[in-house]
Short mmCIF file of C-alpha atoms and ligand atoms in Angstrom, two decimals:
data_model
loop_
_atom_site.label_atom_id
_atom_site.label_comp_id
_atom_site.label_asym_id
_atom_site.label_seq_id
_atom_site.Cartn_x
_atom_site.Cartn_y
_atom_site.Cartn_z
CA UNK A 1 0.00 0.00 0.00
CA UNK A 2 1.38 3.36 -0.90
CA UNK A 3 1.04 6.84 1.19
CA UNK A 4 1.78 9.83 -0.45
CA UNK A 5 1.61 12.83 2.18
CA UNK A 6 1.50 16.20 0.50
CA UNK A 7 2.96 19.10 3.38
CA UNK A 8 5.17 21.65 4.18
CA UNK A 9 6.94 19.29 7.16
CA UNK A 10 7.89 15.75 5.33
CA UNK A 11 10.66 15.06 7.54
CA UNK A 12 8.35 15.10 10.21
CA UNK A 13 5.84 12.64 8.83
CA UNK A 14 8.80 10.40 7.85
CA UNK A 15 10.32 11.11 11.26
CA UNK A 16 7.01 10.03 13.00
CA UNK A 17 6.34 6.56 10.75
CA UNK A 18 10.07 5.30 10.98
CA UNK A 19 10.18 3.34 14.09
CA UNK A 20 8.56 0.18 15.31
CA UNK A 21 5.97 -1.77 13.38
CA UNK A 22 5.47 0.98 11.20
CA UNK A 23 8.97 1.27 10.63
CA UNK A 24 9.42 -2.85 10.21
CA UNK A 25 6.56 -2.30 7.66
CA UNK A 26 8.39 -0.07 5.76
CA UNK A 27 11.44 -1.97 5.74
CA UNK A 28 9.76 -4.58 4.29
CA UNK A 29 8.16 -3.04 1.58
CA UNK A 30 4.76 -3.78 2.91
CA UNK A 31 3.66 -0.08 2.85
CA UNK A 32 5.38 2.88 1.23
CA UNK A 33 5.39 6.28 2.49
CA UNK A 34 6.34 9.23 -0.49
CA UNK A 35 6.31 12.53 1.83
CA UNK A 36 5.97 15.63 -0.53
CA UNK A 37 6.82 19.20 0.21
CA UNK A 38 4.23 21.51 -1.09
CA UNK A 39 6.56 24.42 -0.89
CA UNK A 40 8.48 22.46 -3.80
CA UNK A 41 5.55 23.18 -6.31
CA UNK A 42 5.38 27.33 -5.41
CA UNK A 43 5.64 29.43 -8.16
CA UNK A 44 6.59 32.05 -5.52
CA UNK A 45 10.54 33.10 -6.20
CA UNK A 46 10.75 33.51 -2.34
CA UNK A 47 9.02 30.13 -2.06
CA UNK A 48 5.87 31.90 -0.63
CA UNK A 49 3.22 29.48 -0.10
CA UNK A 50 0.27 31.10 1.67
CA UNK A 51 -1.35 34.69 1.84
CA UNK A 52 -4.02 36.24 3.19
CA UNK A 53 -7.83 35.49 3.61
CA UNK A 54 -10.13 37.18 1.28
CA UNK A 55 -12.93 38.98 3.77
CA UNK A 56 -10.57 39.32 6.58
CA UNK A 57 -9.66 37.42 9.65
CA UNK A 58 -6.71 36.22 11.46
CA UNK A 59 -3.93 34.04 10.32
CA UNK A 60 -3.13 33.29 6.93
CA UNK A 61 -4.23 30.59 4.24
CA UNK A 62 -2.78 28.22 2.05
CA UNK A 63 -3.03 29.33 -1.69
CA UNK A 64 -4.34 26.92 -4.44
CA UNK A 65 -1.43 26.76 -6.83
CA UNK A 66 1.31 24.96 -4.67
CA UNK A 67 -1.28 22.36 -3.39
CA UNK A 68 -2.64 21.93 -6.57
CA UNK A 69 0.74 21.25 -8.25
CA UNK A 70 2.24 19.00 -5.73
CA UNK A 71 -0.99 16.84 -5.92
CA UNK A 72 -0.62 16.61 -9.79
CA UNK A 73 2.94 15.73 -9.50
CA UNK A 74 1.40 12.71 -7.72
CA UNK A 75 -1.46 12.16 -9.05
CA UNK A 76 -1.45 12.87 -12.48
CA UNK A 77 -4.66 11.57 -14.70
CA UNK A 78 -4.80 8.54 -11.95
CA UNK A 79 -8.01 8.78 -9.51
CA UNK A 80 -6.47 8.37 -6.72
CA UNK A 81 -8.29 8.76 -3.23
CA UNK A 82 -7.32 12.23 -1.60
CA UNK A 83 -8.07 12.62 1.91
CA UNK A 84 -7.75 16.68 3.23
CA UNK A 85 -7.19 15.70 7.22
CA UNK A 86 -9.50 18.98 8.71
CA UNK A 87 -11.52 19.46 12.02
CA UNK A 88 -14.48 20.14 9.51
CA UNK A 89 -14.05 16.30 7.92
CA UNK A 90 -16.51 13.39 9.23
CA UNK A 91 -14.83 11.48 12.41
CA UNK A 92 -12.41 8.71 11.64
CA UNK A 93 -13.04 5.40 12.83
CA UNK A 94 -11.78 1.58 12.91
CA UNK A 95 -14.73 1.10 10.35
CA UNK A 96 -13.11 4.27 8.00
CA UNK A 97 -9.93 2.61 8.40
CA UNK A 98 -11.06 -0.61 7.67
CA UNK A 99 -12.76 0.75 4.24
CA UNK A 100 -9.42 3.19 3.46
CA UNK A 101 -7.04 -0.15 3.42
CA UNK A 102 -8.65 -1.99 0.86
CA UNK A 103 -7.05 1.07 -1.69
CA UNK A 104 -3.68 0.34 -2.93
CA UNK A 105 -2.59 4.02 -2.83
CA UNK A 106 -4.12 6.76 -0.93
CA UNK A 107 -3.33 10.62 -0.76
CA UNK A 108 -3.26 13.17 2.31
CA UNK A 109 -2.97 16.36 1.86
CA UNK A 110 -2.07 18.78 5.72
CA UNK A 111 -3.19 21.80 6.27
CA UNK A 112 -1.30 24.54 8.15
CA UNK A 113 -1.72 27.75 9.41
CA UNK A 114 -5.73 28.83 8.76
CA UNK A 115 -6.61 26.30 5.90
CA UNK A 116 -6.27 25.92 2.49
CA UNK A 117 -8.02 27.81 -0.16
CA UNK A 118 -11.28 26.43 -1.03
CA UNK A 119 -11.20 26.13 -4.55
CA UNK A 120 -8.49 23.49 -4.87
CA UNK A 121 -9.81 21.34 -2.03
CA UNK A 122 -13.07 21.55 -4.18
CA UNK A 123 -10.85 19.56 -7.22
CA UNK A 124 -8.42 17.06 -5.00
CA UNK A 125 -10.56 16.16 -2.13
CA UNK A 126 -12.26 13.15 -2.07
CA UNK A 127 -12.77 12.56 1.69
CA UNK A 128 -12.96 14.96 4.80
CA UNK A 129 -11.81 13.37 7.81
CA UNK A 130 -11.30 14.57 11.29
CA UNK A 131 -9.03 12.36 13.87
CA UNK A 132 -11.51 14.25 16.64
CA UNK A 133 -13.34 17.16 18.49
CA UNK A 134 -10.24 19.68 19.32
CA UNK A 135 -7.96 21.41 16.87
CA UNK A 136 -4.34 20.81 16.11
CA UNK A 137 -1.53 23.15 14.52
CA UNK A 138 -1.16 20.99 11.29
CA UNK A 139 -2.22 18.10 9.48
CA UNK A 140 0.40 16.11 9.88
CA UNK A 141 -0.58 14.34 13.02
CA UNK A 142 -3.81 13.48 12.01
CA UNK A 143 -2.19 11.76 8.52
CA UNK A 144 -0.11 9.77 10.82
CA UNK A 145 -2.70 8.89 13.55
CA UNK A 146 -4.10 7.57 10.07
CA UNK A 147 -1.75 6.00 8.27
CA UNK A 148 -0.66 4.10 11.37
CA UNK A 149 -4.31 2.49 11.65
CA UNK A 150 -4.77 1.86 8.36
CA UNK A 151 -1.53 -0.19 7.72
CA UNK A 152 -1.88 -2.24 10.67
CA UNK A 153 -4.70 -3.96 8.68
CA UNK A 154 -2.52 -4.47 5.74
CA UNK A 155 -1.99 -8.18 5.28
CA UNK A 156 1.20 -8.89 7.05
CA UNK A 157 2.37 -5.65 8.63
CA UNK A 158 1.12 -7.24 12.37
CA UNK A 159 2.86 -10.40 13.01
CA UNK A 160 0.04 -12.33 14.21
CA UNK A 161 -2.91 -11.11 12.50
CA UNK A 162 -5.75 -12.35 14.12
CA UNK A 163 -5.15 -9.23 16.13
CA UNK A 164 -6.00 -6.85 13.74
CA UNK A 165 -9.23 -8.51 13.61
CA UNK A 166 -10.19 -9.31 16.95
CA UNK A 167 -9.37 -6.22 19.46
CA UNK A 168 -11.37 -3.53 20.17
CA UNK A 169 -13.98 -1.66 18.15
CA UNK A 170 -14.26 -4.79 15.48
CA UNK A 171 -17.53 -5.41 16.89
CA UNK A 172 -18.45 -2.59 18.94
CA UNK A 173 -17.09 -3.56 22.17
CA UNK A 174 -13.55 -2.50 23.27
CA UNK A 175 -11.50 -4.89 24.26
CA UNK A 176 -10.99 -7.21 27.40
CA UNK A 177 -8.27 -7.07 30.23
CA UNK A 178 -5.09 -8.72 29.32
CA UNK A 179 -2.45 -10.12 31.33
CA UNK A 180 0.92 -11.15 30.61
CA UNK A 181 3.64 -12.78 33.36
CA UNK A 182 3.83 -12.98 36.49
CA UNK A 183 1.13 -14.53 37.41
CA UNK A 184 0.95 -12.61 40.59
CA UNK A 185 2.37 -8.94 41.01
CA UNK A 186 1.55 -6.52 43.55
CA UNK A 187 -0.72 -9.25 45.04
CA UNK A 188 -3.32 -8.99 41.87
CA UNK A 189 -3.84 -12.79 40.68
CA UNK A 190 -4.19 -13.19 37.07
CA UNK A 191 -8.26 -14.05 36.72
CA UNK A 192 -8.15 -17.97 37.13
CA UNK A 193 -9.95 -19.13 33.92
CA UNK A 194 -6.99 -17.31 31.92
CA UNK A 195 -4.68 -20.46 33.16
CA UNK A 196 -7.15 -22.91 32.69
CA UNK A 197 -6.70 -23.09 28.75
CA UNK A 198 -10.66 -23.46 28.28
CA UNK A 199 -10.64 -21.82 24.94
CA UNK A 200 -14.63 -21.88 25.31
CA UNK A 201 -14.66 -20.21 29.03
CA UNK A 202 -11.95 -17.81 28.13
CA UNK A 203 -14.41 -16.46 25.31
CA UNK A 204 -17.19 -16.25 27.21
CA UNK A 205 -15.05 -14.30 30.19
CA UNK A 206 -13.07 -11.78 27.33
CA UNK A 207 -17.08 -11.20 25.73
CA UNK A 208 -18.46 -10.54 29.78
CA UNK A 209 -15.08 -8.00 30.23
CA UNK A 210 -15.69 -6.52 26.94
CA UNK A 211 -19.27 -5.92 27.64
CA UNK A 212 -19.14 -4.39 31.12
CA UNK A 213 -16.05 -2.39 30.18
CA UNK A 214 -17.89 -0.90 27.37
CA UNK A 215 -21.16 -0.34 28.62
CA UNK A 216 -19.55 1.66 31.73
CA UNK A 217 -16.92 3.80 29.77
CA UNK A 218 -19.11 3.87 26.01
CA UNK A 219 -22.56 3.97 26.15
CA UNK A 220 -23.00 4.65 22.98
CA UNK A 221 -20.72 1.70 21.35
CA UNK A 222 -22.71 -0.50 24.20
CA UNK A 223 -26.55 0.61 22.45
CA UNK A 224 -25.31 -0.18 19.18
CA UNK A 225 -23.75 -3.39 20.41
CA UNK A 226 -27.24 -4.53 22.05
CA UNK A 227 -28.70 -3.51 18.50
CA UNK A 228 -26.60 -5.82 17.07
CA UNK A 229 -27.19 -8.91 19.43
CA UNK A 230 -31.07 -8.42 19.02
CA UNK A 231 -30.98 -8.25 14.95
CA UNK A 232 -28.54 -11.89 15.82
CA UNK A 233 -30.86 -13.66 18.37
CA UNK A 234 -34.00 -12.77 15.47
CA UNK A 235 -31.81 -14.35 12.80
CA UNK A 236 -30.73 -17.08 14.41
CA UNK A 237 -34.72 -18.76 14.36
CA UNK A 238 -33.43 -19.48 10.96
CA UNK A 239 -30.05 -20.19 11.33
CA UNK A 240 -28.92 -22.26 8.24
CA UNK A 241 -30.56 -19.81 6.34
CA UNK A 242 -28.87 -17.19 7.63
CA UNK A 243 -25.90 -17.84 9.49
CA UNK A 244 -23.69 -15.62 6.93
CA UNK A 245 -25.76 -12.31 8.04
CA UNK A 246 -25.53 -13.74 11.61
CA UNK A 247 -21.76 -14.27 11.63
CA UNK A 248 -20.74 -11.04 9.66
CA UNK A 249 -22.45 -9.02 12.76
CA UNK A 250 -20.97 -11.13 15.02
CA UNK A 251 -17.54 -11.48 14.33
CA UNK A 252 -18.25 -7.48 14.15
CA UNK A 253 -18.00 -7.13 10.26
CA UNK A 254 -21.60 -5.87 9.30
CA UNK A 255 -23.26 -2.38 9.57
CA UNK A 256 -26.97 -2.34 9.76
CA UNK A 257 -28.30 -0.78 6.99
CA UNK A 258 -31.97 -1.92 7.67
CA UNK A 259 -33.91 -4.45 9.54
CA UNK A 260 -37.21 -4.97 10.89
CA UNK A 261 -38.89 -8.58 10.45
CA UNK A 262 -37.39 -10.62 7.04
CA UNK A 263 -36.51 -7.40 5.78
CA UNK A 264 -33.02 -6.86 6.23
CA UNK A 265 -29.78 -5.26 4.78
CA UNK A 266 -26.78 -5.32 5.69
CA UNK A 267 -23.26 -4.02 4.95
CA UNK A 268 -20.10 -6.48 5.86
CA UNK A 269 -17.08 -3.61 5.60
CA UNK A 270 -14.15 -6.53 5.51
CA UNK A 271 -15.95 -7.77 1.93
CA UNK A 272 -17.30 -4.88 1.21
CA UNK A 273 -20.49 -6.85 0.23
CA UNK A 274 -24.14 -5.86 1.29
CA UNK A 275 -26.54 -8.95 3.03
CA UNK A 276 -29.65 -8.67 1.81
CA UNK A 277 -32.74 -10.61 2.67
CA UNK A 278 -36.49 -9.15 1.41
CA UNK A 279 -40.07 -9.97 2.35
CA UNK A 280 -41.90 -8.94 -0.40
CA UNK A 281 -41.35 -7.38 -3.23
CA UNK A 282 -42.02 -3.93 -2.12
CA UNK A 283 -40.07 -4.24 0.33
CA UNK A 284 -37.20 -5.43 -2.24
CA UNK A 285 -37.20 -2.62 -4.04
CA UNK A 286 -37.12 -0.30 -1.29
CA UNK A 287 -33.79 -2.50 0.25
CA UNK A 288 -32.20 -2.84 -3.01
CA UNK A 289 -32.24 1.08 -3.46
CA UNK A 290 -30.55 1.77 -0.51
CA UNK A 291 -27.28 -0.42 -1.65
CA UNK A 292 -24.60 1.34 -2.09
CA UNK A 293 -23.77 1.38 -5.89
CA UNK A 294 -21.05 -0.47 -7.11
CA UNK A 295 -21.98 -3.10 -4.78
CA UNK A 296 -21.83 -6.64 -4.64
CA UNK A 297 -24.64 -8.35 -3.22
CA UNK A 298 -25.47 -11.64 -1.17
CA UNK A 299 -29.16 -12.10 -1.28
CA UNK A 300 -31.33 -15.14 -0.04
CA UNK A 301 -32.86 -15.84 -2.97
CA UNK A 302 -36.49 -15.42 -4.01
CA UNK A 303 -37.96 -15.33 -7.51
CA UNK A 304 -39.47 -11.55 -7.39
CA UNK A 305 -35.88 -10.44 -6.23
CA UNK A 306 -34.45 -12.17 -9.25
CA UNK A 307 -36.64 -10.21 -11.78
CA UNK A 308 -36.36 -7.22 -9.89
CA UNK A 309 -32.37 -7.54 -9.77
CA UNK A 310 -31.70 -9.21 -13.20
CA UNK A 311 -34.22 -7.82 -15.54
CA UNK A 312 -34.63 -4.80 -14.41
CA UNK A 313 -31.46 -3.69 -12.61
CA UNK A 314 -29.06 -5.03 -14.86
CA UNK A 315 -27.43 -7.53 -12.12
CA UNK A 316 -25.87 -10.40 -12.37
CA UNK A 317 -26.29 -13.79 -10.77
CA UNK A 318 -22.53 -15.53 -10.02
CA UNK A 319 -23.11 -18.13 -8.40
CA UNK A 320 -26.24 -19.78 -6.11
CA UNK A 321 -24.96 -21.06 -3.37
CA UNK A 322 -26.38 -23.38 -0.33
CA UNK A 323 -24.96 -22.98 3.52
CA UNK A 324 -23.81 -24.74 5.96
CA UNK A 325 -22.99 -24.47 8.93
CA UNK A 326 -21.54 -26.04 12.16
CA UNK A 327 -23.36 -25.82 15.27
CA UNK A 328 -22.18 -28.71 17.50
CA UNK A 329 -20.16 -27.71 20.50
CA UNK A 330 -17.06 -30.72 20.04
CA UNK A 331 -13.92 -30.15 18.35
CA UNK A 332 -13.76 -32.15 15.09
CA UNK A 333 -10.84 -34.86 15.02
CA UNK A 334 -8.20 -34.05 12.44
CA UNK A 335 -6.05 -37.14 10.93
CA UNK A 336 -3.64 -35.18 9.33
CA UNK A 337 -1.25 -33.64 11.80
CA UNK A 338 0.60 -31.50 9.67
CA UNK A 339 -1.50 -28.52 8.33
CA UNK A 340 0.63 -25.57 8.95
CA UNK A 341 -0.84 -21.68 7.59
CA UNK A 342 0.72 -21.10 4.16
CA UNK A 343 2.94 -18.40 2.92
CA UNK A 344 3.74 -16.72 -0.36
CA UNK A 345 5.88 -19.81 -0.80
CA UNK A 346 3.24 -21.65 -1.77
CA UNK A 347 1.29 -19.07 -3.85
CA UNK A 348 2.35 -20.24 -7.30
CA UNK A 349 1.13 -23.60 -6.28
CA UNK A 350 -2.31 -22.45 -5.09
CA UNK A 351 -2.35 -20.58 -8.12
CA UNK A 352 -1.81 -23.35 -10.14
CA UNK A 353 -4.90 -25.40 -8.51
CA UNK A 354 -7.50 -23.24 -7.34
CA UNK A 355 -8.37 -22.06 -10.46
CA UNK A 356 -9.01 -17.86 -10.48
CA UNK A 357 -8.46 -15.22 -12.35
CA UNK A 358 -8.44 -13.13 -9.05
CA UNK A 359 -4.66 -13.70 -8.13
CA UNK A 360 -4.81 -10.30 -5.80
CA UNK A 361 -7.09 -11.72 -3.65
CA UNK A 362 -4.82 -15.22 -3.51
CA UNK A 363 -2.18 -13.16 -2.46
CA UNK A 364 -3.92 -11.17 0.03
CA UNK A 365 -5.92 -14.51 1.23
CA UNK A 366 -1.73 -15.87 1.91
CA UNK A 367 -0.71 -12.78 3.34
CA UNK A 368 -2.91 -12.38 5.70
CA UNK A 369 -2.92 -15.77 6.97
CA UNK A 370 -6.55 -17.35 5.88
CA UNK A 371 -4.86 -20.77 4.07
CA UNK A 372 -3.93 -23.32 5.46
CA UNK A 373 -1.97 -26.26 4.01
CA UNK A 374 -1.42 -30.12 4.27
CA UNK A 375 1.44 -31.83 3.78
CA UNK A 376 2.72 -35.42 3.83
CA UNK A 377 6.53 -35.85 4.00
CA UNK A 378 7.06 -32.37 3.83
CA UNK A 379 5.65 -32.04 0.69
CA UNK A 380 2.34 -29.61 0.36
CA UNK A 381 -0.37 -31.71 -1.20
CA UNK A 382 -3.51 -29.82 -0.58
CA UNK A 383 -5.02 -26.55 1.01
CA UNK A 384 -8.21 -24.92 2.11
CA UNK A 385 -8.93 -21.10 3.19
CA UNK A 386 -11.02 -18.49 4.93
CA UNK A 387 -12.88 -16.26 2.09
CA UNK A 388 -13.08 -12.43 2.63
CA UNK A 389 -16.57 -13.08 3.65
CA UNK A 390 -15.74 -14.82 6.64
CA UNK A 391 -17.12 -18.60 5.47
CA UNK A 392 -14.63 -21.56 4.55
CA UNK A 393 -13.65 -22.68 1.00
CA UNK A 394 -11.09 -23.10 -1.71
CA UNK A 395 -10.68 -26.53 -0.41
CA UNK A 396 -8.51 -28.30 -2.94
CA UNK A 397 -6.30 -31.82 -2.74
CA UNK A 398 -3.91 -33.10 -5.24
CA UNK A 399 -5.50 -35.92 -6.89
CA UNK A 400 -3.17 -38.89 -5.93
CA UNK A 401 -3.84 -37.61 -2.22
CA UNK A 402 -7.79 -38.38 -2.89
CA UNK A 403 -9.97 -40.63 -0.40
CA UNK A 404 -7.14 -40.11 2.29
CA UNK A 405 -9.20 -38.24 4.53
CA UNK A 406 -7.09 -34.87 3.53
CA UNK A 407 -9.70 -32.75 2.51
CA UNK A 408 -11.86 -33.89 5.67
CA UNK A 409 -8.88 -33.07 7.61
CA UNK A 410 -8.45 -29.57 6.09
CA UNK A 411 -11.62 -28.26 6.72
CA UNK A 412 -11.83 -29.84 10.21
CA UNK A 413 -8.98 -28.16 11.50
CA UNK A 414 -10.24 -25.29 10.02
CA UNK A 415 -13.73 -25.46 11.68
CA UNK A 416 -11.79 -26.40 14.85
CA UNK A 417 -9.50 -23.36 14.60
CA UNK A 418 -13.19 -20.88 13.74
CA UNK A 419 -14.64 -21.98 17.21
CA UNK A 420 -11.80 -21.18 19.41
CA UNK A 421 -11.94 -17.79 17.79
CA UNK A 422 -15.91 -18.22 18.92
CA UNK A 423 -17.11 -18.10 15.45
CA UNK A 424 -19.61 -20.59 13.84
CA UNK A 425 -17.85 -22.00 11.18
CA UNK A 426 -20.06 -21.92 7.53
CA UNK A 427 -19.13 -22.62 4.37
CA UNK A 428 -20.94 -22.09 0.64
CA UNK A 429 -21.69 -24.84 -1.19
CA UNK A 430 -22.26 -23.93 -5.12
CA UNK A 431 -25.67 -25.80 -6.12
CA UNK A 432 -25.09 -29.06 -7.53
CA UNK A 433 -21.54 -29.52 -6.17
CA UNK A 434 -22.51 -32.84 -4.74
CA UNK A 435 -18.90 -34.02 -3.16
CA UNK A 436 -18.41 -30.97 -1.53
CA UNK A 437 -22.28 -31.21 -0.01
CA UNK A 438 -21.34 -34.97 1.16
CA UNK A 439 -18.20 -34.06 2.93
CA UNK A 440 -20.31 -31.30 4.82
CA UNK A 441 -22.76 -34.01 5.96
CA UNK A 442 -20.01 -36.25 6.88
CA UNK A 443 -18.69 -33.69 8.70
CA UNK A 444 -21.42 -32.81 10.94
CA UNK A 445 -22.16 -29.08 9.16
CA UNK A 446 -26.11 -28.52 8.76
CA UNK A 447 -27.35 -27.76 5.41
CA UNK A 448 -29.79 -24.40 4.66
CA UNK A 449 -32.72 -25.10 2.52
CA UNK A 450 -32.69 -21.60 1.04
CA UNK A 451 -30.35 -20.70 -1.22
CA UNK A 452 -27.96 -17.11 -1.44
CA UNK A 453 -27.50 -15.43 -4.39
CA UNK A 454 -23.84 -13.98 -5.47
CA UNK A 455 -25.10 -11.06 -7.37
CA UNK A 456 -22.86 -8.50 -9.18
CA UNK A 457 -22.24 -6.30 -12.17
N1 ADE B 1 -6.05 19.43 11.59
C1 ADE B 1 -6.09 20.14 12.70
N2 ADE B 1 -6.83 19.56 13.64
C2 ADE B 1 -7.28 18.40 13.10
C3 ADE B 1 -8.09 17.35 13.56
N3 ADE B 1 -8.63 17.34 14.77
N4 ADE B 1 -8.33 16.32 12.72
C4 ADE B 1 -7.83 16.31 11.49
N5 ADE B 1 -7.07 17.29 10.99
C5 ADE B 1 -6.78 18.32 11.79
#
């Protein structure tokens, strides 16, 4: 992911992002950070860059022609997300930071001194954004406060990144008291059930933590939690049919859009997909407006919504998919021992066999840790993976490996490894695929009568 930073301080931005994770990101050539000096692009010959307000007032302003030049230098005919970092923007957020990493290049342009001149934030700026309620000298800050969220989510800038997606504010609750060694210190025992290894208990005491914790010091985060677990407890009556809605708002994903009765839209920010489910018709079309456009769409299928979205919306159906989804409360056995997460080594040979055209997202799906492979003598001989969505798939096993239990292996480990993370585990299974159906049943998962729609343009 690449940063450009247009200012009058670069050496401070670079200063500020060179140390730490950040700075091991860097290094690494995960993220890139170009720092540009707007006072480069003045055509002032005493390298004037600001003057004063028209109307009167305090301070002075930045002019148009430096800012506008520096961002061209960047930018030139590419559209290229500009963010102006003001107190007047909309308030930045793990959800705003969660939508700003899926771009592979991203523009901020600090302000200093009063502002800058109206007329070329009115041709750069694509997004206001405000780090908060006070006001600070410069911009610079606030691009770094943002550029340090934002690349933590990048696929391998955290070490372990199941952290990026389980600590606080990924579903509305902020996070639970942690403890690391000794187990005693100033006579304050570590909580008991942290020792006892009880993946299950350990959950349920982190969710109890985050709740209190929240409700006491964020009201507001707590309302929109309780929103959240109401809108669950009414989908789960119909679980199979609707465990993906279920387990995007749970695993803190989804924003409601809408939902009272069957009628219900959501939007999962890690996919970037809206959930859609209608009652009638009417309803439909009154749902299917409010998706964002440009979006892709999973919809429990019903025949009115596939007039309404194919003939007269101009949408596309991908793929029609059943669910399903394990419930039980055991651990699944796994025969094969040695499934290990994969890493760009492998990606030629998941390339190679999981046949895509989307390679981006294979490489993103490695890098941030969602396949998993099996091996026998140390050779890799098949895989399976967690798909942006959140269910499991991509399941694949080299055919002299076939009717060795591998594949039933894969995806129980993978199941196994969901429910310690307290998830339900779900997978889609493309109608008609009738091997992949059987191994679910084998496996214990519970199959949804309804079908979801893949829909797209
Ligand atoms: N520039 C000055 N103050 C700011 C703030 N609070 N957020 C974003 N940019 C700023």
């Amino acid at each position: 992911m690449k940063f450009h930073v247009l200012t009058l301080f670069p050496e401070m931005v670079m200063q500020g992002l060179n140390t730490s994770i950040i700075g091991r990101a860097l290094e690494n050539k995960l993220i890139d950070i170009n720092a540009v000096n707007i006072r480069d692009y003045t055509q002032d010959k005493h390298g004037k860059v600001d003057d004063y307000t028209y109307g009167g007032g305090a301070g002075m302003l930045m002019q148009a022609q430096p800012v506008f030049d520096a961002w061209q230098a960047v930018c030139g005919e590419k559209k290229v997300r500009t963010i102006y970092v003001t107190p007047q923007g909309k308030p930045f957020s793990q959800a705003e930071a969660l939508d700003l990493a899926k771009e592979k290049e991203l523009v901020f342009l600090c302000g200093h001194y009063e502002g800058i001149d109206e007329r070329v934030l009115e041709e750069v700026v694509t997004d206001y954004i405000s780090i908060g309620d006070y006001v600070l000298t410069g911009g610079e800050l606030p691009a770094m406060v943002m550029i340090d969220a934002i690349s933590r989510l990048v696929p391998g800038v955290l070490n372990n990144d199941a952290s990026a997606h389980t600590e606080s504010f990924h579903n509305d609750l902020l996070e639970y008291p942690q403890y690391s060694r000794p187990e005693e210190w100033h006579g304050k025992r570590v909580p008991q059930v942290l020792l006892s290894g009880n993946h299950t208990k350990i959950n349920e005491w982190r969710l109890e933590h985050s709740k209190e914790r929240t409700k006491r010091v964020r009201p507001d985060l707590y309302e929109k939690y309780l929103q959240k677990e109401s809108l669950i407890k009414s989908l789960a009556k119909n679980k199979r049919s609707n465990i993906h809605m279920m387990e995007s708002l749970s695993r803190g994903r989804a924003e409601i859009i809408y939902a009272k009765g069957k009628d219900i839209l959501l939007y999962d920010r890690a996919c970037q997909v809206c959930m859609l489910s209608a009652e009638s018709p009417e309803s439909g079309e009154v749902l299917i407006q409010k998706v964002p456009s440009g979006t892709s769409l999973a919809v429990t299928s019903q025949e009115f919504l596939n007039e309404m979205l194919v003939e007269c919306l101009g949408f596309q159906i991908y793929h029609e998919c059943y669910q399903a989804c394990y419930t039980k409360r055991e651990p699944l056995p796994v025969k094969n021992k040695d499934i290990r997460v994969l890493t760009m080594d492998s990606y030629e040979y998941v390339l190679q066999n999981y046949h895509t055209e989307a390679t981006d997202y294979i490489r993103e799906r490695i890098q941030s840790k969602y396949l998993y492979g099996a091996y026998r003598d140390e050779q890799l001989v098949g895989f399976v993976g967690e798909h942006d969505d959140g269910s499991m798939g991509m399941l694949f096993v080299e055919e002299a490996y076939r009717g060795q239990g591998i594949g039933t292996s894969l995806e129980a480990y993978l199941i196994n490894r969901q429910r310690e993370a307290g998830y339900i585990p779900y997978a889609h299974i493309i109608k008609g695929n009738a091997s992949s159906m059987r191994l679910q049943e084998r496996l214990g998962l519970y199959m949804s009568k309804d079908t979801v729609w893949w829909v797209g343009k």
